[in-house]
XYZ file of C-alpha atoms in Angstrom:
324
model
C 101.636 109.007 97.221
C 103.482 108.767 100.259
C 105.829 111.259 101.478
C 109.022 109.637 101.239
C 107.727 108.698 97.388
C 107.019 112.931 96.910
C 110.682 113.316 98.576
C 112.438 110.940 96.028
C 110.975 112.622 92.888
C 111.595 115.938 94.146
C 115.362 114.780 95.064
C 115.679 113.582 91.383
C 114.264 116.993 89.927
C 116.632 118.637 92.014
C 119.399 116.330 91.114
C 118.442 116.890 87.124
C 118.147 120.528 87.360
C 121.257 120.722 89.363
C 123.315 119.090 86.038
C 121.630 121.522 83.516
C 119.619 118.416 82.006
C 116.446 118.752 79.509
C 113.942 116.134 78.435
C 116.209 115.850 75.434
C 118.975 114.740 77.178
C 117.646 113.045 80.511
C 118.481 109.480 81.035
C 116.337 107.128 83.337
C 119.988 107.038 85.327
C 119.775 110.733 85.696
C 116.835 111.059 87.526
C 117.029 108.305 90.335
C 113.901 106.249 92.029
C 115.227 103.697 93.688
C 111.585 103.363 95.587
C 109.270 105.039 92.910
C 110.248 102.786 90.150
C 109.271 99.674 92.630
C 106.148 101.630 92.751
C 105.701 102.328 88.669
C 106.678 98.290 88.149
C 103.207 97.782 90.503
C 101.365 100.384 88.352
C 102.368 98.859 85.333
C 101.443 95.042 86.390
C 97.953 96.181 87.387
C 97.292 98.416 84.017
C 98.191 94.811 82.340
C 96.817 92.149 84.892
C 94.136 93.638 86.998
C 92.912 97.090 86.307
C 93.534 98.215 83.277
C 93.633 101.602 85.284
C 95.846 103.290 87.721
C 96.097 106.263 89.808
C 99.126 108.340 91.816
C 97.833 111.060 93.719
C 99.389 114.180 95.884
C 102.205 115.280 93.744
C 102.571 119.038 94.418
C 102.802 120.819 91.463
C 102.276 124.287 92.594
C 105.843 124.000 93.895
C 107.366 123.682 90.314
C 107.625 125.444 87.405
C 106.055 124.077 84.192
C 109.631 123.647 82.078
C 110.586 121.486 85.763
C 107.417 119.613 85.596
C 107.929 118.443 82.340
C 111.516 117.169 83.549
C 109.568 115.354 86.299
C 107.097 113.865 84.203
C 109.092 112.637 81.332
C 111.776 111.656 83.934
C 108.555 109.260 85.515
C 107.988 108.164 82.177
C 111.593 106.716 81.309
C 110.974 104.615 84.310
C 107.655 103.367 82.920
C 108.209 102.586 79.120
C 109.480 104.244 76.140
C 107.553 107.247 74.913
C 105.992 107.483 71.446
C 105.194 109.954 69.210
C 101.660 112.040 69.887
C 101.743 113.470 66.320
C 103.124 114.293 63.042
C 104.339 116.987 64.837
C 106.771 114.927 66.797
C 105.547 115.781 70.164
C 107.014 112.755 72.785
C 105.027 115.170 75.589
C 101.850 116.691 75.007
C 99.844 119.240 76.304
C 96.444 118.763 76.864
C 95.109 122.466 76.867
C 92.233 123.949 74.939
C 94.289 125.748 71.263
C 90.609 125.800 70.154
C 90.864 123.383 67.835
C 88.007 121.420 66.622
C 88.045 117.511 67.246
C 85.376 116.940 64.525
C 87.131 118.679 62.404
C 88.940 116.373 59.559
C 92.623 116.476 61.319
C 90.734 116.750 64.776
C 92.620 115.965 67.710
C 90.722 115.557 70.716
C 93.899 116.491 73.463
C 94.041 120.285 71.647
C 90.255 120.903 72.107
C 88.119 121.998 74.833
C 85.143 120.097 73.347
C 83.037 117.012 74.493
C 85.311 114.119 74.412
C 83.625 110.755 73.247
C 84.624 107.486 74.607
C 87.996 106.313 72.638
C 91.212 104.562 72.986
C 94.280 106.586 72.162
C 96.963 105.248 69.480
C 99.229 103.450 71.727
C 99.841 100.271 75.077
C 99.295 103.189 77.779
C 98.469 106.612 77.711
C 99.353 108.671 81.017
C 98.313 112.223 82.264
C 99.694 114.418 85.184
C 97.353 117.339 85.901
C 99.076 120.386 86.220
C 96.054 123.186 86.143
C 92.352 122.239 86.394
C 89.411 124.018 84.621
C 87.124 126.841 86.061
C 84.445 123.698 84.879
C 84.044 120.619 83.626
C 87.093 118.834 82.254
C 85.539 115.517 84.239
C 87.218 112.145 83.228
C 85.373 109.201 82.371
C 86.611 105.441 82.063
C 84.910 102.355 81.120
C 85.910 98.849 80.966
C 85.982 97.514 76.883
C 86.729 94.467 78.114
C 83.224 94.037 80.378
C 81.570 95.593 77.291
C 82.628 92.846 75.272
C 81.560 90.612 77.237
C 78.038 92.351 77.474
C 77.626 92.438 73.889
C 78.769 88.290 73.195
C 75.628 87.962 76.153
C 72.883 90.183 74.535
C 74.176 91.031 70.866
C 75.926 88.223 69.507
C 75.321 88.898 66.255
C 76.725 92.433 66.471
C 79.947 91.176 68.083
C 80.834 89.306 65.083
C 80.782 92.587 63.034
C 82.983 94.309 65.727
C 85.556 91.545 65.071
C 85.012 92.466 61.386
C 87.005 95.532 59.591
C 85.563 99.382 59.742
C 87.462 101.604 57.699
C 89.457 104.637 59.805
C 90.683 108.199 59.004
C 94.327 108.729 59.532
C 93.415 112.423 60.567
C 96.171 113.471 58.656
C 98.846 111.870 60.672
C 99.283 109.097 58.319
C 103.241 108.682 57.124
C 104.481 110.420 54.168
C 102.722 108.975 51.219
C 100.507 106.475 52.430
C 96.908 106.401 52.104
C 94.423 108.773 54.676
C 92.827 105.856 55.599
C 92.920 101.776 56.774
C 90.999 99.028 57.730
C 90.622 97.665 61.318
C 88.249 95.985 63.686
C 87.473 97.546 66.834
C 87.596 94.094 68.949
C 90.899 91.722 68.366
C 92.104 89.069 70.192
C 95.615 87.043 69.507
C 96.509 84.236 71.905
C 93.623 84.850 74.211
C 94.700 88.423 75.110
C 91.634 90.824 73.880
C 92.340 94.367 72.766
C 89.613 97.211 71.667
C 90.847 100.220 69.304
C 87.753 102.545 69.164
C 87.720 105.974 67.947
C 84.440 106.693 66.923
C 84.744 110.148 64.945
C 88.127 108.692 62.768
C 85.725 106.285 61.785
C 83.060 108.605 60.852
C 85.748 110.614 59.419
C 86.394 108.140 56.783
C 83.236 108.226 55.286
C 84.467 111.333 53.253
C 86.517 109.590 50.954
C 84.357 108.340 48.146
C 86.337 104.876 47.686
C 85.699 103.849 51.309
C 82.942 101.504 51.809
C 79.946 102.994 53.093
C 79.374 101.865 56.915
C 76.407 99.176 57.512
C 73.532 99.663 59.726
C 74.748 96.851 61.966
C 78.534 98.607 62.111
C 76.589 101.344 62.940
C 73.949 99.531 65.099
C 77.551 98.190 66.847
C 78.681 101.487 67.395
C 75.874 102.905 68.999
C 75.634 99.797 71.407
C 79.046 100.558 72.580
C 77.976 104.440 73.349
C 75.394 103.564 75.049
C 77.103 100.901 77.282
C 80.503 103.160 78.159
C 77.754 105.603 79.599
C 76.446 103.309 81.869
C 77.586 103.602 85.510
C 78.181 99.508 85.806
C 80.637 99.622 82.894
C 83.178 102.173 84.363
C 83.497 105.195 86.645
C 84.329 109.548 86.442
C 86.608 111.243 88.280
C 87.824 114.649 88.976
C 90.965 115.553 88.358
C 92.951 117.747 91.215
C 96.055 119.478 90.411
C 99.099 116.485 91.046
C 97.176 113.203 90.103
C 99.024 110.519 87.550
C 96.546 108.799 85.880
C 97.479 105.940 83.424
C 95.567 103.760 80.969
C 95.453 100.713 79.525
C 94.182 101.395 76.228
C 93.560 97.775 75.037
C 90.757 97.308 77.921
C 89.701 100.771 78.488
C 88.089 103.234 76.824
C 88.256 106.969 78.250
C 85.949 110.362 77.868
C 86.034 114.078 78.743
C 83.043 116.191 79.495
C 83.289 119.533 78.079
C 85.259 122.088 80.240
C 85.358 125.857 80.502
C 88.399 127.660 81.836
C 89.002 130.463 83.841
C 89.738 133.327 82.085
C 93.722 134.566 83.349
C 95.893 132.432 81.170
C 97.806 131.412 83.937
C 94.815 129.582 85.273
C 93.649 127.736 82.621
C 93.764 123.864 82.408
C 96.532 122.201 81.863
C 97.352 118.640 81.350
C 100.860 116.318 80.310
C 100.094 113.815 78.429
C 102.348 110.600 77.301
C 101.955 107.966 75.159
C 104.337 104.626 75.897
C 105.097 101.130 75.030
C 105.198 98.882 77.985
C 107.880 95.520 78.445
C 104.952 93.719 79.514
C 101.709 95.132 76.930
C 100.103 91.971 75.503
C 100.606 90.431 71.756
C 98.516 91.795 69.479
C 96.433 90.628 66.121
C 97.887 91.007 63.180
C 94.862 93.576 61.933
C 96.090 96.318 64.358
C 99.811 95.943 62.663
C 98.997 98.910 60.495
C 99.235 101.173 63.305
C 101.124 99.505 65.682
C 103.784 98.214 63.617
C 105.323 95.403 65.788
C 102.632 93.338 67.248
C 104.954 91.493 69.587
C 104.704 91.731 73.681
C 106.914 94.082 75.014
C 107.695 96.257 71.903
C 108.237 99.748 71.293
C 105.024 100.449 69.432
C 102.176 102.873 68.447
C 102.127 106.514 68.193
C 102.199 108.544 64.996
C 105.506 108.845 62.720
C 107.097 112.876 63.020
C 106.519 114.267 59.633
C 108.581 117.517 60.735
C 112.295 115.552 61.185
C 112.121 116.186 65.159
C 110.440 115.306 68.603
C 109.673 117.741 70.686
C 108.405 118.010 74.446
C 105.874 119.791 74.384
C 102.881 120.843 72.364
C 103.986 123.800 70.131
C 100.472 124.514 68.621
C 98.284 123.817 66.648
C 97.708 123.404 62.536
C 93.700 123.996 62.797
């Protein structure tokens, strides 16, 4: 990021905190970025067109306290799309921090963990992190393109990429609305008017295995599976980075998949890693089949879509804790 782009957000934090505003009641007109949302327009046309991936580095956090980088962040994300909910718990901003939860667990949530993260897709068009604290170790992240892995698979495995267009049965993880079942059917590869998406989630799959009524998965959904493993771990399907404190990173999450190596932290709370997550609907994310509708809702382009209902009557801005 450029200077005059650091200036501008830190002239609309300034400008937010100076009128007593919260999360709750900020308003994209609020918190002004007149050249940064010219920016956020480019990031979002190349997470839909090009990359699939984007990165803003250079923000400097260590300036700001966390309650004012939360202001920031969601303030970034009004002029980006509309932000959905992370969890039953409601939370519109999350915080990616180890509450020592377990992801394999059967609510597992991968964001409140310190574990191994497996290559996924989260429940929504983008998901976006600022990086507030990194760890002592580890905490690397890991992208790879689902879309070239398609495209791998039709070449070597066609047979198995007709079963990934076929339905695998998923765990809700407990976040499923108020009386509905704790589990649905979707494939992990889709396509509707030429626009391919990939929902993967390997362990909410595995997850649904525990309720007796759910078919049992195949060898060759299971064969399918492992293929895709083994392909988001190699080097010509995607890259790692390492985080450092002030670097936006957003995702398309219908032609990328994303990973975590294992991290440790340093031991003073204060130090420990620290991450903002958001999940948003874009005006430009693509149309999508009519098999992802029971998460997504409203399939059309440009919808507010995704994310988990609040089961607790609220949204919240933060990450409260944890029900493990």
């Amino acid at each position: 990021m450029s200077a005059s782009e650091i200036a501008e957000i830190e002239a609309a934090i300034a400008h937010a905190r100076s009128r007593g505003l919260t999360c709750a009641t900020l308003t994209q007109g609020d918190f002004p970025l007149p050249t940064v949302s010219a920016l956020l327009e480019r990031v979002r046309q190349a997470l839909e067109g090009r990359y699939g991936l984007m990165v803003m580095r250079g923000f400097p956090v260590e300036r700001y306290s966390v309650q004012d980088l939360r202001l920031m962040y969601w303030g970034i994300g009004l002029h980006t799309g509309v932000a959905v909910s992370q969890s039953r718990n409601g939370d519109l901003l999350g915080d990616v921090k180890n509450f020592n939860s377990d992801v394999n667990s059967a609510k597992g949530r991968g964001y409140t963990s310190k574990q191994r993260l497996h290559f996924h897709t989260d429940s929504c068009d983008v998901v976006c992190l600022v990086v507030l604290k990194t760890a002592q170790s580890g905490g690397i992240s890991m992208i790879a393109s689902s879309l070239a892995i398609h495209h791998e698979i039709a070449r070597t495995r066609p047979d198995l990429l007709k079963v990934l267009y076929e339905p695998y049965y998923w765990s809700w993880q407990e976040q499923e609305a108020s009386g509905a079942l704790p589990y649905y059917p979707q494939p992990i590869f889709t396509s509707e008017h030429g626009y391919f998406s990939s929902r993967y989630i390997r362990t909410h799959i595995e997850s649904a295995q525990r309720f007796p009524e759910v078919p049992r998965l195949t060898s060759a959904q299971i064969e399918a599976m492992d293929l895709i493993d083994q392909l988001c771990n190699e080097p010509r399907f995607g890259l790692s980075m390492k985080f450092e404190p002030g670097d936006f990173q957003f995702l398309n999450n219908h032609v990328t998949y994303h990973a975590r190596t294992e991290f440790d932290d340093y031991p003073e709370p204060e130090r420990r890693r620290h991450l903002l997550r958001m999940w948003l609907s874009v005006p430009n994310s693509r149309p999508l089949n009519a098999s992802m509708g029971t998460l997504y809702t409203d399939r059309s382009p440009g919808a507010v879509r995704g994310g988990f209902p609040s089961r607790v009557g609220r949204y919240v801005y933060e990450t409260l804790g944890w029900d493990v």
